[in-house]
């Protein structure tokens, strides 16, 4: 597929938007992407799924710490296009309850570096311009994922901070979350706690040792999120939600008949230290992919 089929938006944040991001920890820009761009990404993902052989791997994605199991397939996915199933995808006999296209939780974590179309979208100069406006000196993409939030079985994602899973010193993670389809209260839109990023990072998910498959969750700060402070972030198709790495957020299970596809890119500042304990490590030790230089700054 030619990458010039992707129509990219332009975006220059206002002073108020930048202030909102720093004060609240997130920023919503509704209907930023042309609908056609969402459709092209979605249909390209459909093609990738058609070429996936589910008999080769059955890795399930969950954010539930009690049942989380890290496996080699997951740990090796930083620079691959890997497929992770929904927890509820299989029946008691281990067979898929529904078609493969409706069974995948997410695809990641190297779409931005391994797939030509997602690379063109993810590394576009418009994003480096935005990230620089938010204070990043040298923005680089480190992780990407296409999230399906499948109808009926799309699993809950517990309240978390993205910097738990992607840590830099000093803190620099920013998430760019794109609604490929409309995200509603019914199909599992994002929820977050405005200003919650100011509490600081509560936990770190680390490899027990560099190169180890074993991981551990390390508590940095004892704090219980107050669910009554959660606000829903339903957004139309094509919207961008920018998330500070310490912004607490979640999404509930999708029990509706509508999927809620989203694509997320996580960026870090190359000027910051990227520890070997982060689970996400590229096999060639180059985890960071620079964005194209902004043209508007
Ligand atoms: Fe997240």
mmCIF file of C-alpha atoms and ligand atoms in Angstrom:
data_model
loop_
_atom_site.group_PDB
_atom_site.id
_atom_site.type_symbol
_atom_site.label_atom_id
_atom_site.label_comp_id
_atom_site.label_asym_id
_atom_site.label_seq_id
_atom_site.Cartn_x
_atom_site.Cartn_y
_atom_site.Cartn_z
ATOM 1 C CA UNK A 1 0.000 0.000 0.000
ATOM 2 C CA UNK A 2 1.291 3.421 -0.883
ATOM 3 C CA UNK A 3 1.819 5.615 2.126
ATOM 4 C CA UNK A 4 0.544 8.657 0.238
ATOM 5 C CA UNK A 5 -2.995 7.315 0.693
ATOM 6 C CA UNK A 6 -2.811 8.629 4.256
ATOM 7 C CA UNK A 7 -4.120 12.159 4.599
ATOM 8 C CA UNK A 8 -2.389 13.684 7.628
ATOM 9 C CA UNK A 9 -3.775 16.615 9.602
ATOM 10 C CA UNK A 10 -1.901 19.706 10.711
ATOM 11 C CA UNK A 11 -1.978 20.647 14.374
ATOM 12 C CA UNK A 12 -0.626 23.580 16.310
ATOM 13 C CA UNK A 13 -1.625 23.562 19.981
ATOM 14 C CA UNK A 14 -2.882 26.781 21.514
ATOM 15 C CA UNK A 15 -1.495 28.151 24.775
ATOM 16 C CA UNK A 16 -4.748 27.096 26.483
ATOM 17 C CA UNK A 17 -4.427 23.544 25.204
ATOM 18 C CA UNK A 18 -0.830 23.306 26.420
ATOM 19 C CA UNK A 19 -1.913 24.626 29.813
ATOM 20 C CA UNK A 20 -4.792 22.138 29.936
ATOM 21 C CA UNK A 21 -2.361 19.277 29.239
ATOM 22 C CA UNK A 22 0.024 20.301 32.000
ATOM 23 C CA UNK A 23 -2.714 20.991 34.555
ATOM 24 C CA UNK A 24 -5.009 18.054 33.837
ATOM 25 C CA UNK A 25 -2.518 15.513 32.497
ATOM 26 C CA UNK A 26 -4.442 14.971 29.280
ATOM 27 C CA UNK A 27 -5.782 16.804 26.259
ATOM 28 C CA UNK A 28 -8.583 15.841 23.879
ATOM 29 C CA UNK A 29 -8.555 17.062 20.285
ATOM 30 C CA UNK A 30 -11.776 15.923 18.711
ATOM 31 C CA UNK A 31 -12.065 14.677 15.125
ATOM 32 C CA UNK A 32 -8.474 15.540 14.215
ATOM 33 C CA UNK A 33 -7.871 12.750 11.718
ATOM 34 C CA UNK A 34 -9.792 12.621 8.442
ATOM 35 C CA UNK A 35 -12.266 9.716 8.524
ATOM 36 C CA UNK A 36 -10.521 8.285 5.472
ATOM 37 C CA UNK A 37 -7.228 8.063 7.371
ATOM 38 C CA UNK A 38 -8.939 6.053 10.125
ATOM 39 C CA UNK A 39 -10.508 3.794 7.507
ATOM 40 C CA UNK A 40 -7.176 3.192 5.738
ATOM 41 C CA UNK A 41 -5.443 2.247 9.010
ATOM 42 C CA UNK A 42 -8.342 -0.004 10.013
ATOM 43 C CA UNK A 43 -8.474 -1.819 6.717
ATOM 44 C CA UNK A 44 -4.687 -2.235 6.670
ATOM 45 C CA UNK A 45 -4.901 -3.800 10.125
ATOM 46 C CA UNK A 46 -7.578 -6.142 8.741
ATOM 47 C CA UNK A 47 -5.077 -7.264 6.086
ATOM 48 C CA UNK A 48 -2.406 -7.885 8.735
ATOM 49 C CA UNK A 49 -4.886 -10.029 10.679
ATOM 50 C CA UNK A 50 -5.686 -12.086 7.613
ATOM 51 C CA UNK A 51 -2.020 -12.969 7.309
ATOM 52 C CA UNK A 52 -1.708 -13.993 10.974
ATOM 53 C CA UNK A 53 -1.699 -17.722 11.666
ATOM 54 C CA UNK A 54 -3.359 -18.171 15.084
ATOM 55 C CA UNK A 55 -2.076 -21.710 15.413
ATOM 56 C CA UNK A 56 1.459 -20.394 15.871
ATOM 57 C CA UNK A 57 0.926 -18.480 19.097
ATOM 58 C CA UNK A 58 -1.754 -17.906 21.730
ATOM 59 C CA UNK A 59 -0.610 -15.031 23.842
ATOM 60 C CA UNK A 60 -3.326 -13.380 25.893
ATOM 61 C CA UNK A 61 -3.162 -9.768 26.979
ATOM 62 C CA UNK A 62 -4.395 -8.729 30.402
ATOM 63 C CA UNK A 63 -3.634 -5.883 32.747
ATOM 64 C CA UNK A 64 -4.876 -7.862 35.740
ATOM 65 C CA UNK A 65 -1.818 -8.293 37.937
ATOM 66 C CA UNK A 66 -3.165 -11.464 39.506
ATOM 67 C CA UNK A 67 -3.340 -13.303 36.222
ATOM 68 C CA UNK A 68 -0.721 -11.445 34.200
ATOM 69 C CA UNK A 69 1.766 -13.823 32.725
ATOM 70 C CA UNK A 70 4.648 -12.496 30.773
ATOM 71 C CA UNK A 71 5.922 -14.718 28.037
ATOM 72 C CA UNK A 72 8.704 -14.712 25.500
ATOM 73 C CA UNK A 73 6.338 -13.689 22.703
ATOM 74 C CA UNK A 74 5.260 -10.632 24.673
ATOM 75 C CA UNK A 75 8.759 -9.715 25.799
ATOM 76 C CA UNK A 76 10.083 -9.980 22.239
ATOM 77 C CA UNK A 77 7.350 -7.823 20.698
ATOM 78 C CA UNK A 78 9.052 -4.423 20.923
ATOM 79 C CA UNK A 79 10.239 -4.524 17.340
ATOM 80 C CA UNK A 80 7.647 -6.889 15.921
ATOM 81 C CA UNK A 81 4.050 -6.951 14.786
ATOM 82 C CA UNK A 82 2.698 -9.395 17.388
ATOM 83 C CA UNK A 83 -0.889 -10.459 18.047
ATOM 84 C CA UNK A 84 -2.441 -10.772 21.512
ATOM 85 C CA UNK A 85 -5.809 -12.386 22.201
ATOM 86 C CA UNK A 86 -8.667 -11.205 24.394
ATOM 87 C CA UNK A 87 -8.908 -13.093 27.698
ATOM 88 C CA UNK A 88 -12.436 -14.219 26.867
ATOM 89 C CA UNK A 89 -11.613 -15.248 23.292
ATOM 90 C CA UNK A 90 -11.394 -18.989 24.042
ATOM 91 C CA UNK A 91 -13.941 -21.493 25.313
ATOM 92 C CA UNK A 92 -13.250 -24.212 27.904
ATOM 93 C CA UNK A 93 -11.875 -26.465 25.178
ATOM 94 C CA UNK A 94 -9.425 -23.788 24.083
ATOM 95 C CA UNK A 95 -11.256 -23.062 20.847
ATOM 96 C CA UNK A 96 -12.058 -19.550 19.648
ATOM 97 C CA UNK A 97 -15.619 -18.549 20.532
ATOM 98 C CA UNK A 98 -15.809 -16.180 17.557
ATOM 99 C CA UNK A 99 -13.882 -15.350 14.382
ATOM 100 C CA UNK A 100 -10.203 -14.463 14.624
ATOM 101 C CA UNK A 101 -10.887 -10.834 13.638
ATOM 102 C CA UNK A 102 -13.163 -10.547 16.678
ATOM 103 C CA UNK A 103 -10.775 -12.353 19.058
ATOM 104 C CA UNK A 104 -7.645 -10.194 19.059
ATOM 105 C CA UNK A 105 -7.115 -7.746 21.932
ATOM 106 C CA UNK A 106 -4.250 -5.818 20.396
ATOM 107 C CA UNK A 107 -1.394 -5.845 17.909
ATOM 108 C CA UNK A 108 1.986 -4.381 18.848
ATOM 109 C CA UNK A 109 4.389 -3.186 19.877
ATOM 110 C CA UNK A 110 6.469 -2.231 16.841
ATOM 111 C CA UNK A 111 3.924 -1.198 14.225
ATOM 112 C CA UNK A 112 5.613 2.207 14.100
ATOM 113 C CA UNK A 113 8.933 0.668 13.138
ATOM 114 C CA UNK A 114 7.996 -2.533 11.271
ATOM 115 C CA UNK A 115 4.978 -1.745 9.112
ATOM 116 C CA UNK A 116 5.343 0.810 6.306
ATOM 117 C CA UNK A 117 1.862 2.316 6.598
ATOM 118 C CA UNK A 118 1.775 2.559 10.388
ATOM 119 C CA UNK A 119 5.337 3.872 10.290
ATOM 120 C CA UNK A 120 4.362 6.675 7.911
ATOM 121 C CA UNK A 121 1.431 7.614 10.139
ATOM 122 C CA UNK A 122 3.255 7.253 13.455
ATOM 123 C CA UNK A 123 6.460 9.107 12.649
ATOM 124 C CA UNK A 124 4.853 12.013 10.796
ATOM 125 C CA UNK A 125 6.277 15.442 11.563
ATOM 126 C CA UNK A 126 2.935 16.649 12.918
ATOM 127 C CA UNK A 127 3.419 14.506 16.048
ATOM 128 C CA UNK A 128 6.964 15.669 16.768
ATOM 129 C CA UNK A 129 5.719 19.244 16.517
ATOM 130 C CA UNK A 130 2.996 18.544 19.097
ATOM 131 C CA UNK A 131 5.378 16.680 21.408
ATOM 132 C CA UNK A 132 7.861 19.530 21.271
ATOM 133 C CA UNK A 133 5.103 21.984 22.087
ATOM 134 C CA UNK A 134 4.429 19.864 25.187
ATOM 135 C CA UNK A 135 8.051 20.127 26.268
ATOM 136 C CA UNK A 136 9.897 17.203 24.707
ATOM 137 C CA UNK A 137 13.368 18.077 23.464
ATOM 138 C CA UNK A 138 13.973 15.058 21.210
ATOM 139 C CA UNK A 139 10.725 13.109 20.673
ATOM 140 C CA UNK A 140 11.104 9.459 19.713
ATOM 141 C CA UNK A 141 8.510 6.721 19.309
ATOM 142 C CA UNK A 142 9.198 3.699 21.476
ATOM 143 C CA UNK A 143 5.983 1.677 21.362
ATOM 144 C CA UNK A 144 2.824 1.381 19.300
ATOM 145 C CA UNK A 145 -0.292 -0.733 19.524
ATOM 146 C CA UNK A 146 -3.558 -1.195 17.673
ATOM 147 C CA UNK A 147 -6.288 -1.909 20.221
ATOM 148 C CA UNK A 148 -9.548 -3.570 19.137
ATOM 149 C CA UNK A 149 -11.758 -3.480 22.252
ATOM 150 C CA UNK A 150 -13.852 -6.148 20.611
ATOM 151 C CA UNK A 151 -17.655 -6.177 20.837
ATOM 152 C CA UNK A 152 -18.956 -8.198 23.827
ATOM 153 C CA UNK A 153 -15.537 -9.522 24.946
ATOM 154 C CA UNK A 154 -13.286 -6.427 24.861
ATOM 155 C CA UNK A 155 -11.551 -6.672 28.221
ATOM 156 C CA UNK A 156 -11.291 -4.041 30.941
ATOM 157 C CA UNK A 157 -7.987 -2.183 31.283
ATOM 158 C CA UNK A 158 -7.379 -1.407 34.947
ATOM 159 C CA UNK A 159 -6.483 2.056 36.204
ATOM 160 C CA UNK A 160 -2.803 2.577 35.402
ATOM 161 C CA UNK A 161 -0.150 5.108 34.467
ATOM 162 C CA UNK A 162 1.681 4.448 31.201
ATOM 163 C CA UNK A 163 5.011 5.342 32.819
ATOM 164 C CA UNK A 164 4.613 2.229 34.982
ATOM 165 C CA UNK A 165 5.423 0.269 31.838
ATOM 166 C CA UNK A 166 7.690 2.790 30.112
ATOM 167 C CA UNK A 167 9.977 4.559 32.488
ATOM 168 C CA UNK A 168 12.568 7.215 31.736
ATOM 169 C CA UNK A 169 14.747 9.386 33.945
ATOM 170 C CA UNK A 170 13.586 12.084 34.180
ATOM 171 C CA UNK A 171 9.967 11.222 33.343
ATOM 172 C CA UNK A 172 9.070 11.978 29.746
ATOM 173 C CA UNK A 173 6.455 9.538 28.413
ATOM 174 C CA UNK A 174 3.575 10.965 26.409
ATOM 175 C CA UNK A 175 0.888 8.796 24.827
ATOM 176 C CA UNK A 176 -0.892 9.688 21.594
ATOM 177 C CA UNK A 177 -4.171 7.757 21.534
ATOM 178 C CA UNK A 178 -6.215 7.895 18.333
ATOM 179 C CA UNK A 179 -9.860 6.866 18.098
ATOM 180 C CA UNK A 180 -9.955 4.845 14.880
ATOM 181 C CA UNK A 181 -13.640 4.336 15.645
ATOM 182 C CA UNK A 182 -15.964 6.387 17.842
ATOM 183 C CA UNK A 183 -15.306 5.701 21.549
ATOM 184 C CA UNK A 184 -18.459 5.803 23.683
ATOM 185 C CA UNK A 185 -19.578 5.005 27.222
ATOM 186 C CA UNK A 186 -21.035 1.784 25.840
ATOM 187 C CA UNK A 187 -18.057 0.432 23.890
ATOM 188 C CA UNK A 188 -15.307 1.197 26.421
ATOM 189 C CA UNK A 189 -14.045 4.769 26.016
ATOM 190 C CA UNK A 190 -11.126 6.067 28.073
ATOM 191 C CA UNK A 191 -11.676 7.361 31.608
ATOM 192 C CA UNK A 192 -9.153 9.323 33.637
ATOM 193 C CA UNK A 193 -8.570 11.337 36.785
ATOM 194 C CA UNK A 194 -7.928 14.999 35.879
ATOM 195 C CA UNK A 195 -4.818 16.237 37.640
ATOM 196 C CA UNK A 196 -3.994 12.728 38.874
ATOM 197 C CA UNK A 197 -0.588 12.861 37.172
ATOM 198 C CA UNK A 198 0.522 15.305 39.870
ATOM 199 C CA UNK A 199 0.401 12.490 42.452
ATOM 200 C CA UNK A 200 3.462 11.023 40.742
ATOM 201 C CA UNK A 201 4.263 7.508 39.582
ATOM 202 C CA UNK A 202 2.927 4.754 41.851
ATOM 203 C CA UNK A 203 4.459 1.602 40.354
ATOM 204 C CA UNK A 204 7.112 0.347 37.979
ATOM 205 C CA UNK A 205 6.824 -2.816 35.917
ATOM 206 C CA UNK A 206 10.388 -4.065 35.508
ATOM 207 C CA UNK A 207 12.409 -6.966 34.226
ATOM 208 C CA UNK A 208 13.943 -8.751 37.212
ATOM 209 C CA UNK A 209 17.270 -8.373 35.420
ATOM 210 C CA UNK A 210 18.303 -7.050 32.006
ATOM 211 C CA UNK A 211 17.307 -9.659 29.369
ATOM 212 C CA UNK A 212 15.239 -11.631 31.918
ATOM 213 C CA UNK A 213 11.756 -12.817 30.940
ATOM 214 C CA UNK A 214 10.673 -12.625 34.569
ATOM 215 C CA UNK A 215 9.156 -9.327 35.614
ATOM 216 C CA UNK A 216 8.068 -7.690 38.825
ATOM 217 C CA UNK A 217 5.811 -4.838 39.868
ATOM 218 C CA UNK A 218 7.606 -2.447 42.195
ATOM 219 C CA UNK A 219 5.600 -0.056 44.357
ATOM 220 C CA UNK A 220 7.111 3.430 44.431
ATOM 221 C CA UNK A 221 4.342 5.217 46.252
ATOM 222 C CA UNK A 222 1.311 3.971 48.202
ATOM 223 C CA UNK A 223 -1.832 5.631 46.890
ATOM 224 C CA UNK A 224 -5.349 4.482 46.104
ATOM 225 C CA UNK A 225 -7.030 6.140 43.119
ATOM 226 C CA UNK A 226 -10.426 7.579 43.968
ATOM 227 C CA UNK A 227 -12.832 6.200 41.371
ATOM 228 C CA UNK A 228 -15.297 8.993 42.124
ATOM 229 C CA UNK A 229 -12.815 11.383 40.493
ATOM 230 C CA UNK A 230 -12.863 9.526 37.174
ATOM 231 C CA UNK A 231 -14.225 11.403 34.175
ATOM 232 C CA UNK A 232 -15.279 9.749 30.946
ATOM 233 C CA UNK A 233 -13.542 10.729 27.724
ATOM 234 C CA UNK A 234 -15.932 9.660 24.960
ATOM 235 C CA UNK A 235 -14.688 10.944 21.609
ATOM 236 C CA UNK A 236 -15.743 10.881 17.964
ATOM 237 C CA UNK A 237 -13.874 8.858 15.367
ATOM 238 C CA UNK A 238 -10.548 10.464 14.418
ATOM 239 C CA UNK A 239 -10.023 12.149 17.781
ATOM 240 C CA UNK A 240 -6.638 12.368 19.477
ATOM 241 C CA UNK A 241 -6.283 12.001 23.239
ATOM 242 C CA UNK A 242 -2.845 13.038 24.516
ATOM 243 C CA UNK A 243 -1.895 11.397 27.818
ATOM 244 C CA UNK A 244 0.854 12.370 30.229
ATOM 245 C CA UNK A 245 2.749 9.208 31.245
ATOM 246 C CA UNK A 246 1.664 9.683 34.855
ATOM 247 C CA UNK A 247 -2.011 10.372 34.046
ATOM 248 C CA UNK A 248 -4.153 7.644 35.692
ATOM 249 C CA UNK A 249 -6.590 6.165 33.194
ATOM 250 C CA UNK A 250 -8.615 3.066 32.445
ATOM 251 C CA UNK A 251 -11.250 1.659 30.144
ATOM 252 C CA UNK A 252 -14.096 -0.631 31.116
ATOM 253 C CA UNK A 253 -15.008 -3.848 29.359
ATOM 254 C CA UNK A 254 -16.917 -3.554 26.120
ATOM 255 C CA UNK A 255 -20.216 -5.433 26.453
ATOM 256 C CA UNK A 256 -21.811 -3.605 23.513
ATOM 257 C CA UNK A 257 -22.170 -4.834 19.958
ATOM 258 C CA UNK A 258 -19.801 -2.125 18.641
ATOM 259 C CA UNK A 259 -16.015 -2.451 18.532
ATOM 260 C CA UNK A 260 -13.836 0.437 19.685
ATOM 261 C CA UNK A 261 -10.675 0.397 17.623
ATOM 262 C CA UNK A 262 -7.867 2.713 18.719
ATOM 263 C CA UNK A 263 -4.215 3.193 17.834
ATOM 264 C CA UNK A 264 -1.726 4.373 20.431
ATOM 265 C CA UNK A 265 1.846 5.588 20.073
ATOM 266 C CA UNK A 266 4.054 6.135 23.098
ATOM 267 C CA UNK A 267 6.841 8.650 22.820
ATOM 268 C CA UNK A 268 9.785 9.390 25.086
ATOM 269 C CA UNK A 269 12.391 12.099 25.089
ATOM 270 C CA UNK A 270 15.662 10.812 23.718
ATOM 271 C CA UNK A 271 17.395 13.289 25.984
ATOM 272 C CA UNK A 272 16.271 11.124 28.942
ATOM 273 C CA UNK A 273 17.769 7.866 30.197
ATOM 274 C CA UNK A 274 15.948 4.696 29.070
ATOM 275 C CA UNK A 275 16.647 1.965 31.672
ATOM 276 C CA UNK A 276 17.515 -1.637 30.831
ATOM 277 C CA UNK A 277 14.876 -2.713 33.350
ATOM 278 C CA UNK A 278 12.038 -1.511 31.105
ATOM 279 C CA UNK A 279 10.280 -4.587 29.730
ATOM 280 C CA UNK A 280 10.307 -3.037 26.260
ATOM 281 C CA UNK A 281 13.751 -3.560 24.789
ATOM 282 C CA UNK A 282 14.616 -3.877 21.126
ATOM 283 C CA UNK A 283 16.684 -6.837 20.065
ATOM 284 C CA UNK A 284 19.232 -4.509 18.483
ATOM 285 C CA UNK A 285 19.218 -2.234 21.537
ATOM 286 C CA UNK A 286 17.852 0.709 19.598
ATOM 287 C CA UNK A 287 14.452 1.214 21.158
ATOM 288 C CA UNK A 288 13.844 4.740 20.002
ATOM 289 C CA UNK A 289 12.642 5.770 16.561
ATOM 290 C CA UNK A 290 12.856 9.517 15.911
ATOM 291 C CA UNK A 291 9.850 11.271 14.456
ATOM 292 C CA UNK A 292 10.234 13.274 11.292
ATOM 293 C CA UNK A 293 11.348 16.797 12.129
ATOM 294 C CA UNK A 294 8.478 19.230 12.576
ATOM 295 C CA UNK A 295 7.966 21.682 9.783
ATOM 296 C CA UNK A 296 5.866 24.186 11.674
ATOM 297 C CA UNK A 297 8.216 25.155 14.497
HETATM 298 FE FE1 LIG B 1 -2.537 3.300 29.058
#
